[in-house]
XYZ file of C-alpha atoms in Angstrom:
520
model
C 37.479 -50.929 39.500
C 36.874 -52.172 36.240
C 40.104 -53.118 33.828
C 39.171 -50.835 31.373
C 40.070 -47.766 33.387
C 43.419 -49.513 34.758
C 45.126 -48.034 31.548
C 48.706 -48.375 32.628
C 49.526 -52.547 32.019
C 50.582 -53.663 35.832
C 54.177 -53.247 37.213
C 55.857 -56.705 37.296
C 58.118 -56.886 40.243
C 61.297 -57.493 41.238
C 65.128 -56.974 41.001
C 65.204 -56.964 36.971
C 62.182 -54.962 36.750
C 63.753 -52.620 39.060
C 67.006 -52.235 36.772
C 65.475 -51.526 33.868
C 62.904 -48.864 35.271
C 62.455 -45.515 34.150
C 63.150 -44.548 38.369
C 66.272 -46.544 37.824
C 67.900 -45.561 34.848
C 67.194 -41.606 34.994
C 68.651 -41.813 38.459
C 71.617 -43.436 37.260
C 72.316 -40.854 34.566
C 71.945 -38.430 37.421
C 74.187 -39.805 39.547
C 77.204 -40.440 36.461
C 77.113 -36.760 35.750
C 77.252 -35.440 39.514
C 80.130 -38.492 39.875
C 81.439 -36.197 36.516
C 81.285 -32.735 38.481
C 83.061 -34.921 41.124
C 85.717 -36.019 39.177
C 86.425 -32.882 37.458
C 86.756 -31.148 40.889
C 89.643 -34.071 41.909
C 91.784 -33.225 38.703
C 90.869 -29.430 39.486
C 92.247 -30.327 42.793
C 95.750 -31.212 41.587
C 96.168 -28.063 40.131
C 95.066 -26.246 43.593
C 98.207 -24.375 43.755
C 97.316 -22.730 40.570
C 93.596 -22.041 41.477
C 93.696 -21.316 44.839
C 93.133 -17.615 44.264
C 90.170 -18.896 42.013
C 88.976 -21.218 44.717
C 89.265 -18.248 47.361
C 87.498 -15.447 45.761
C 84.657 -17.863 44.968
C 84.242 -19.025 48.098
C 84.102 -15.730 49.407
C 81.794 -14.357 46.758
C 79.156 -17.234 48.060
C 79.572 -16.360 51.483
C 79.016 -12.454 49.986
C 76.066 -13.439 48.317
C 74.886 -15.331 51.532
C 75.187 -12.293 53.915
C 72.931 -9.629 51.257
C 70.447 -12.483 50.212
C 66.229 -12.395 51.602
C 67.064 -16.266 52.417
C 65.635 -17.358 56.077
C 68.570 -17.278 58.582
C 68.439 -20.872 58.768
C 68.975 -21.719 55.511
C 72.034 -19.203 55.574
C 73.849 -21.458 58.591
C 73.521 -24.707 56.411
C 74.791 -23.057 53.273
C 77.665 -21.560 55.277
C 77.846 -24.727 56.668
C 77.973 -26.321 52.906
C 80.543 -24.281 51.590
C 82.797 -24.529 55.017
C 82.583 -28.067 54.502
C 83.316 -28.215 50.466
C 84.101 -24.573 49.346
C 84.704 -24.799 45.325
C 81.327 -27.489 45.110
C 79.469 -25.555 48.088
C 79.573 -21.951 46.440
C 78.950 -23.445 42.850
C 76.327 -25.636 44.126
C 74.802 -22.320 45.927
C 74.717 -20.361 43.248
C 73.715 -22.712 40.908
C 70.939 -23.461 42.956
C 69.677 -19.746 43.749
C 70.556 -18.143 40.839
C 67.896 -20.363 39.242
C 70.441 -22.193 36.959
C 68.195 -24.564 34.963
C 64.458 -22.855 35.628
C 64.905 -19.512 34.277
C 62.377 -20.149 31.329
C 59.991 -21.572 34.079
C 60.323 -18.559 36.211
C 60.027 -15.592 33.312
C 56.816 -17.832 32.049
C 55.126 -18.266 35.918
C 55.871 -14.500 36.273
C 54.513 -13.251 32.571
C 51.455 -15.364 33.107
C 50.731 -13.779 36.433
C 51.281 -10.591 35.137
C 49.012 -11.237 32.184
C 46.251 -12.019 34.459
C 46.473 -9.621 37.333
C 43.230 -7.582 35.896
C 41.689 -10.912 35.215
C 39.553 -10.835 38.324
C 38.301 -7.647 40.137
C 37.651 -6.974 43.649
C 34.251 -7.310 44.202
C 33.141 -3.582 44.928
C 31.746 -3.594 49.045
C 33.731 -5.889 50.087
C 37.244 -4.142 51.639
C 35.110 -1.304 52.934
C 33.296 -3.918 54.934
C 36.632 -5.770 56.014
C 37.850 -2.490 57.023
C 35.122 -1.408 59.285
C 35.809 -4.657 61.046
C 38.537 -4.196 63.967
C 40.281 -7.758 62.902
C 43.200 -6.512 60.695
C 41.901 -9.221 57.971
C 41.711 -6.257 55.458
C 45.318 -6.109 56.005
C 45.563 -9.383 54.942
C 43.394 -9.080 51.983
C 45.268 -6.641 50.665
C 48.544 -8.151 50.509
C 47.260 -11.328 49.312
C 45.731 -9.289 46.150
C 49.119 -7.599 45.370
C 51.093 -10.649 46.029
C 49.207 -12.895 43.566
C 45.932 -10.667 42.769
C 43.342 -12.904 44.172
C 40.533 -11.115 45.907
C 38.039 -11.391 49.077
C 34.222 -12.423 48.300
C 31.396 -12.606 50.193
C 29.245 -14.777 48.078
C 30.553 -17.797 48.812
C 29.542 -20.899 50.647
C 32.317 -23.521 52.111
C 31.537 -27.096 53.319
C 34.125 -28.673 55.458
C 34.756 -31.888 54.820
C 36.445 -33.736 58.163
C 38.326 -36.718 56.800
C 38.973 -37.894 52.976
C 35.942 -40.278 52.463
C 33.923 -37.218 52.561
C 35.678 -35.591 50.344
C 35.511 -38.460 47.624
C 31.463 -39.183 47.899
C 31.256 -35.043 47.471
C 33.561 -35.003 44.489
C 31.703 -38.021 42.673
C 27.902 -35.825 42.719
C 29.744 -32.718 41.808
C 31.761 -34.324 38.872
C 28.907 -36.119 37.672
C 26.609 -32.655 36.935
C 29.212 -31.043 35.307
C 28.095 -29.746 31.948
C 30.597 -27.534 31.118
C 34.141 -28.004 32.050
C 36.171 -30.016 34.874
C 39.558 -29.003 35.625
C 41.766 -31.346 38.328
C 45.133 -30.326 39.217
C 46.604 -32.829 41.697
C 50.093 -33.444 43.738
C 49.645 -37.200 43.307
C 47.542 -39.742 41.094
C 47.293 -43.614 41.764
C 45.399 -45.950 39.932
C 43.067 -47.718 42.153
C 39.626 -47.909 43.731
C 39.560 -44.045 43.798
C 41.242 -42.819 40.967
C 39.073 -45.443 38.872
C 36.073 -44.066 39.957
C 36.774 -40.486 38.897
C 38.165 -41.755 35.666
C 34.972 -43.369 34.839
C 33.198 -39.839 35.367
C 35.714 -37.743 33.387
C 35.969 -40.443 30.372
C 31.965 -40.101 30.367
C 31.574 -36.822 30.120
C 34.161 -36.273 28.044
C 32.815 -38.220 25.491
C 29.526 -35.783 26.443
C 31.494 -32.611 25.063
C 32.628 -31.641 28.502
C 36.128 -29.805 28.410
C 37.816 -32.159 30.604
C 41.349 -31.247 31.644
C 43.543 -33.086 34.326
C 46.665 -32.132 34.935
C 49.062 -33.582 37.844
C 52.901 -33.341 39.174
C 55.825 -35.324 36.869
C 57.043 -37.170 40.188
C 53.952 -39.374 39.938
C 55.381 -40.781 36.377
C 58.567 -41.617 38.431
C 56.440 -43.262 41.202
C 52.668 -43.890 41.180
C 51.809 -43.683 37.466
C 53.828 -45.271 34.456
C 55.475 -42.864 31.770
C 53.755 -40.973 29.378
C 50.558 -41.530 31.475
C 49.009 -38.170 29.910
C 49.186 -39.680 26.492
C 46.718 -42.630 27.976
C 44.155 -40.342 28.886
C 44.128 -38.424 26.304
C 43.293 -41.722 24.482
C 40.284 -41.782 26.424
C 39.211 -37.985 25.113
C 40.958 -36.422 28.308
C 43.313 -33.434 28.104
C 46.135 -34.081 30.200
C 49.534 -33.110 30.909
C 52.250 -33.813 33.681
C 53.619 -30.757 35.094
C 57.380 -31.018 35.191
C 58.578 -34.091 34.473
C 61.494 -35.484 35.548
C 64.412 -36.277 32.945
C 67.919 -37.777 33.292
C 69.486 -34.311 33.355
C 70.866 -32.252 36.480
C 68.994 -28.839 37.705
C 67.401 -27.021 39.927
C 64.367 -27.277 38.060
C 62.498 -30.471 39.727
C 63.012 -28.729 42.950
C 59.729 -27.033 42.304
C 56.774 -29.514 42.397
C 53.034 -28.492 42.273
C 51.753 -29.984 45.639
C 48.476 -28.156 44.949
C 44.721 -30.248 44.793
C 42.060 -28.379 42.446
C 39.040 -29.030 41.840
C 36.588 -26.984 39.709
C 33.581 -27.930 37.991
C 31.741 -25.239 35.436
C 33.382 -22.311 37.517
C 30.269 -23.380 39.626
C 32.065 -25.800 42.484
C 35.577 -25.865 43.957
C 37.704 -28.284 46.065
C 41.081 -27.647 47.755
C 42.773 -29.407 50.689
C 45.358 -32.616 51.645
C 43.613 -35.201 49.847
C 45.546 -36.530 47.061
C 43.916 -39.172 44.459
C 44.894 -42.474 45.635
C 43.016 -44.978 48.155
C 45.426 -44.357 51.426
C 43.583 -41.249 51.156
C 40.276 -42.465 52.041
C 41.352 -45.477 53.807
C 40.234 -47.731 51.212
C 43.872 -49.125 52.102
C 46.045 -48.549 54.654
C 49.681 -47.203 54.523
C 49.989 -45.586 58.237
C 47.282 -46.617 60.045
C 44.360 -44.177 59.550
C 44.781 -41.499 57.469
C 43.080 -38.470 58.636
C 42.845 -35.610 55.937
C 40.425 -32.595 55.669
C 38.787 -30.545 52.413
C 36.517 -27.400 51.603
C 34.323 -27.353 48.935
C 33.302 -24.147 47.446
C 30.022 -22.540 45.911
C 30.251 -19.181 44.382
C 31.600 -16.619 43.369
C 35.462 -17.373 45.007
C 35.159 -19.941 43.024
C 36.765 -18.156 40.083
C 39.985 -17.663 41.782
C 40.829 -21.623 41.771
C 39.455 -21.636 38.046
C 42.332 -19.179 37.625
C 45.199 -20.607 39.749
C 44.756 -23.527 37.601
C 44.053 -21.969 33.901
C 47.747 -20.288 35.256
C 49.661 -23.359 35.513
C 47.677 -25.051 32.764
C 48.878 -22.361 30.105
C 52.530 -22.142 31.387
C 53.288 -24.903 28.213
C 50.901 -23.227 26.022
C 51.925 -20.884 23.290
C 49.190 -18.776 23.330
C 47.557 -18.685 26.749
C 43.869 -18.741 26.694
C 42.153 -17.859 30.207
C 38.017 -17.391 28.779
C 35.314 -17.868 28.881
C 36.429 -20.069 32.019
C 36.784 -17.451 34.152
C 33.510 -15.522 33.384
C 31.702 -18.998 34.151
C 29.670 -19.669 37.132
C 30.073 -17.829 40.136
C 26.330 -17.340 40.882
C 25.522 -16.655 44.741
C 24.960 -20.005 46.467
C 21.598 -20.193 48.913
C 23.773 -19.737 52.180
C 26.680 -17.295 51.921
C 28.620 -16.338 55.076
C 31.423 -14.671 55.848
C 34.530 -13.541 53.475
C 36.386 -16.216 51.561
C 39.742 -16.023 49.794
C 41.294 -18.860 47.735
C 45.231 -17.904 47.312
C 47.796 -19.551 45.865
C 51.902 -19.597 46.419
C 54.775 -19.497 43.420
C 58.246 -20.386 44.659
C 59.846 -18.235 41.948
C 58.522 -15.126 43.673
C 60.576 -14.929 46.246
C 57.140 -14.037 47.988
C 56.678 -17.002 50.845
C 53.191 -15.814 50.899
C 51.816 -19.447 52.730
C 54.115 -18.757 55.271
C 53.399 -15.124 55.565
C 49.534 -15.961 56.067
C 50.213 -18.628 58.616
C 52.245 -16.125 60.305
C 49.443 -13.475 60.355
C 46.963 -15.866 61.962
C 50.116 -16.319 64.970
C 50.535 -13.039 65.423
C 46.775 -11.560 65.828
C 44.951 -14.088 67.563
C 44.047 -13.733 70.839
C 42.558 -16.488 72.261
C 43.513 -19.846 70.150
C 45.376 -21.319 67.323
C 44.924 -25.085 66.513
C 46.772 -26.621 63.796
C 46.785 -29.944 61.836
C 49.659 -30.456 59.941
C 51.782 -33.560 58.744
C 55.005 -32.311 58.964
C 57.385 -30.038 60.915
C 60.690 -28.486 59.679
C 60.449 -25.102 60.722
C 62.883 -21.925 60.046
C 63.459 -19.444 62.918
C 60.761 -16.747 61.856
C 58.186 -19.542 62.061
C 59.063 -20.962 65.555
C 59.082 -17.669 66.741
C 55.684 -16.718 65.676
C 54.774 -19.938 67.052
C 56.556 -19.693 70.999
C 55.470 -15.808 71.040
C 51.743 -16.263 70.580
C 51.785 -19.100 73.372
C 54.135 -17.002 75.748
C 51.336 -13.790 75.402
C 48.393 -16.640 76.661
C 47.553 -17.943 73.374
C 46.091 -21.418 73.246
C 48.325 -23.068 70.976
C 48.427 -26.781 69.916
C 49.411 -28.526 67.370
C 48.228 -32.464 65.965
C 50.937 -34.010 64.165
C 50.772 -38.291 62.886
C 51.513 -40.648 65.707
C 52.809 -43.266 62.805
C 54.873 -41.057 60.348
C 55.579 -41.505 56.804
C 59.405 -40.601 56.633
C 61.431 -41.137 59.188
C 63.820 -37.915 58.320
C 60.795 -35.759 58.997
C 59.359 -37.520 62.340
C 62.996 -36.890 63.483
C 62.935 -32.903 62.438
C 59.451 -32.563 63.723
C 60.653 -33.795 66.992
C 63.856 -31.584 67.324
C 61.284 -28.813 68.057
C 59.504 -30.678 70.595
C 61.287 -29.421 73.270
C 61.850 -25.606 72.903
C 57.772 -25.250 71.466
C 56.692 -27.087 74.793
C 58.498 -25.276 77.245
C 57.490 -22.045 75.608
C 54.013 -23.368 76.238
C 53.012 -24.806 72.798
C 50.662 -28.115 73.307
C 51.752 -30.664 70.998
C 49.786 -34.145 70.401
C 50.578 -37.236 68.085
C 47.668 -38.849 66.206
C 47.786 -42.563 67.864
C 45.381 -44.017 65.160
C 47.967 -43.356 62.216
C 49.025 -40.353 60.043
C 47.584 -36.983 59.856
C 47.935 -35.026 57.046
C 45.630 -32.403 57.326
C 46.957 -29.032 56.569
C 45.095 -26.806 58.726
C 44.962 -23.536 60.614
C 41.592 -22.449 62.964
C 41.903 -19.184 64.966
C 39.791 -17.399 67.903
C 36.373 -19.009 66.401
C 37.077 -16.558 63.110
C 39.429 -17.471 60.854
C 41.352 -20.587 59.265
C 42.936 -21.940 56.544
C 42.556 -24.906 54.978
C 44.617 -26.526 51.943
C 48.076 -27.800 50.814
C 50.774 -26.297 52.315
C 52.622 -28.124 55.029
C 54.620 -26.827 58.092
C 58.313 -27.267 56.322
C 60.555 -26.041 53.749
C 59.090 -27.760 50.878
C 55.786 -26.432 51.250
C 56.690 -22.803 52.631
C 59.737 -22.286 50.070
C 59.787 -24.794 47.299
C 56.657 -26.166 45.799
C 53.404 -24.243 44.070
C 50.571 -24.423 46.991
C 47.169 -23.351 47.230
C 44.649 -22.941 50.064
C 41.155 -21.508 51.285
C 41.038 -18.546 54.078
C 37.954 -17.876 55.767
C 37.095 -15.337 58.020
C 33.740 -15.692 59.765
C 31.996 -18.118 57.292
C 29.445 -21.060 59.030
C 32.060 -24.197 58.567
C 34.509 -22.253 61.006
C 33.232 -23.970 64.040
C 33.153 -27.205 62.063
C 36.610 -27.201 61.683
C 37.432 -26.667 65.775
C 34.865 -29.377 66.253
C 37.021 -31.830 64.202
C 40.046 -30.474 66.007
C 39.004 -30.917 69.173
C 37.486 -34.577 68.631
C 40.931 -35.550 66.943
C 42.257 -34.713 70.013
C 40.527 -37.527 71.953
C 42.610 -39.576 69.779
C 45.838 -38.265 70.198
C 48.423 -38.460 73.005
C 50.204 -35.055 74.567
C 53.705 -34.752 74.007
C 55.360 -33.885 77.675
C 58.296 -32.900 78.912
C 58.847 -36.525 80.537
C 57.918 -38.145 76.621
C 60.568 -35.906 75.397
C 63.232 -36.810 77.761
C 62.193 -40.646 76.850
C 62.345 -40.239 73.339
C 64.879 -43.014 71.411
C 68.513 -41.702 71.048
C 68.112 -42.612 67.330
C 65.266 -39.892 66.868
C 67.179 -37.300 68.963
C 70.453 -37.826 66.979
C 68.740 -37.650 63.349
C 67.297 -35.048 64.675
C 69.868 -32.686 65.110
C 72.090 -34.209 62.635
C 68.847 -33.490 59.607
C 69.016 -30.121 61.175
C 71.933 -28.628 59.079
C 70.298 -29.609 55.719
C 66.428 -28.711 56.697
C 66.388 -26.152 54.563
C 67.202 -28.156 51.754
C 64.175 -30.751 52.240
């Protein structure tokens, strides 16, 4: 990559650098005001005798609250288990937490922007009755994925599958590089490097060509991959670019929402959603975890509009005067091979809605023959477990490919405190032995899946804005077994004897990590 696009001056390492680092220092004001909540709660303490009406009435009001709340049952147990353990800091901490304390402007501009937009795309007339003749119960699906976060079904669509992250890349460089138009990227993570440099070169072309370039990516990176202010760089280079939420030294609830979604679109004409984030572990051009096996779709037509939309949503959510066209009467012709019905959704955690969840759960419940998953991680609440034992205990195929070498060793320990009740309901389970898999995916009884960003654990299902691709009966279905089944040659079965082997260590984080889950 050429120094010119390296526009962020290189880290220098070490202990001092560390000190004085944005990471360090906002962390550290974090920490000296929770030591202050502390603190305060210590000299409440001495007047306890005073207070412990106070103290009692509270705690009971949390535990209240608990009981009458839509929360997962599992996440009730470690908030009871919270405020058993602390009850004046557990029940404030709960309801500062869920009473969105801190995000409330967020929230009522997420919500008016959806509602501002809910007429923005109509269902394309032919296309229910069809689903409807049809004996799947998709149409079901359809519809509560259009009242949940209007996005509609179309027919006019083509998808191309794209098997691992290198594919993905060489796609994105042709499609970038006949955009006229407008690009719009929304991304989890960004990392300069081989990868990143590449696009950049693109976007700071054809911006300077009159395109309407616009990237826009999640505040954590400025904290980790990308130095601060990082939007201000590009729009040096004629980019428009902001960070979504970034992090300051300041206690709330609001960084617990992160956009974890990956959006492509170029002149409303091309799409791309899935796992792979910008940054070269993502196409092996290094290597973090061994190989690093991630899938994509790219889109032609006409659902194209609907990712054009999820992003021109979270774009706007700074802007004073929201602006949503001409973008979303661009493009959208019929591509030359349409099949099947394709709908592009996305997920708000301020809905209350767990609508990623919900899908995956629809796919559990009506297949009949398989369901064959890719997924990185796996912290799962009690609803989703279910789903998962009860569609192998009725005869459905069900297996699941998680990384051989993980990335966090909190979440290989989770994943693995299911192990034991999925397999003996009859669940298949495999570890990628080559390195780390994080493919988000979902193929069903040769008809439907779902590919794109959300994960199999709280973060993705609960607390971050996600965004994926279902497809019932389009051509790149069987594309996407086919890659299941030949990652499966590379993967080892977890068995009942592997599971009675596994290292004490695992098995106690395990079920230790298992009373704050829901809080990962």
């Amino acid at each position: 990559m050429s120094d010119i696009y390296r526009l962020a001056k290189p880290r220098k390492k070490g202990l001092l650098s560390l000190v004085f680092s944005r990471f360090f220092v906002i962390a550290l004001l974090i920490v000296l005001q929770v030591l202050m909540y502390i603190f305060f709660y210590g000299w409440l303490s001495t007047w306890l005798p005073y207070f412990s009406v106070f103290i009692t009435l509270f705690t009971v009001a949390g535990v209240v609250y608990l009981f009458n709340s839509s929360m997962d049952s599992s996440a009730k147990l470690t908030w009871m288990f919270i405020i058993a353990l602390l009850p004046l800091p557990g029940a404030v901490f709960l309801f500062f937490t869920q009473r969105s304390v801190g995000n409330r402007a967020l929230t009522h501009r997420v919500n008016e922007l959806i509602q501002q937009t809910r007429d923005a795309i109509p269902q394309p007339e032919g296309v229910l009755d069809a689903l409807e003749k049809d004996v799947s119960g998709t149409d079901d699906l359809v519809r509560y994925l259009n009242r949940s976060g209007c996005v509609p079904a179309y027919v006019n669509t083509e998808v191309t599958y794209f098997p691992i992250g290198e594919d993905k890349f060489e796609a994105m460089l042709e499609a970038l590089g006949s955009a006229k138009k407008f690009i719009f990227m929304e991304y989890f993570i960004i990392e300069e490097g081989y990868m990143w440099g590449k696009i950049l070169e693109i976007l700071v072309e054809k911006a300077a060509a009159g395109v309407d370039v616009r990237v826009m990516y999640d505040g954590m990176c400025e904290m980790s991959t990308l130095p601060p202010n990082y939007s201000g760089l590009l729009k040096e280079k004629g980019i428009k670019a902001r960070a979504f939420s970034p992090i300051r030294p300041v206690v709330s609830t609001h960084y617990n929402y992160r956009d974890h979604r990956k959006i492509l679109v170029i002149d409303g004409e091309v799409a791309f959603n899935g796992g792979v984030n910008l940054a070269d572990e993502y196409i092996n051009r290094i290597e973090r975890f061994g190989h690093w096996k991630d899938t994509a779709v790219m889109l032609r037509g006409e659902a194209v509009r609907t990712f054009t939309l999820l992003f021109l949503q979270m774009w706007n959510i700074l802007e004073k005067e929201p602006q949503f066209e001409p973008w979303l009467s661009e493009g959208g012709c019929a591509p030359e091979h349409p099949s099947g019905f394709v709908i592009p959704y996305g997920t708000c955690p301020l809905d209350g809605k767990h609508v990623g969840e919900l899908v995956y759960m629809d796919i559990l419940n009506r297949a009949t023959k398989y369901v064959h998953i890719m997924t990185p991680y796996l912290i799962l609440d009690g609803e989703l477990e279910t789903a998962l034992r009860y569609a192998a205990e009725r005869g459905v195929d069900v297996r699941l490919i998680l990384p051989g070498i993980p990335d966090k060793v909190a979440a290989y320990s989770l994943a693995k405190s299911h192990y034991r009740r999925l397999v003996a309901s009859g669940v298949r389970i495999y570890e990628y032995t080559p390195g780390f898999v994080h493919a988000k995916v979902f193929v069903s009884d040769d008809q439907k899946a779902v590919v794109g960003t959300i994960n199999l654990d709280y973060r993705s299902l609960y607390h971050h804005f996600e965004c994926a691709t279902y497809m019932y009966k389009t051509a790149c279905i069987p594309d996407i077994e086919r890659d299941f089944r030949q990652t499966l040659t590379k993967c080892r079965e977890v068995t009942d004897e592997s599971i009675r082997g596994e290292k004490a260590a695992y098995k106690l984080m395990g079920s230790l990590m298992k009373f704050i889950a829901p809080l990962m």
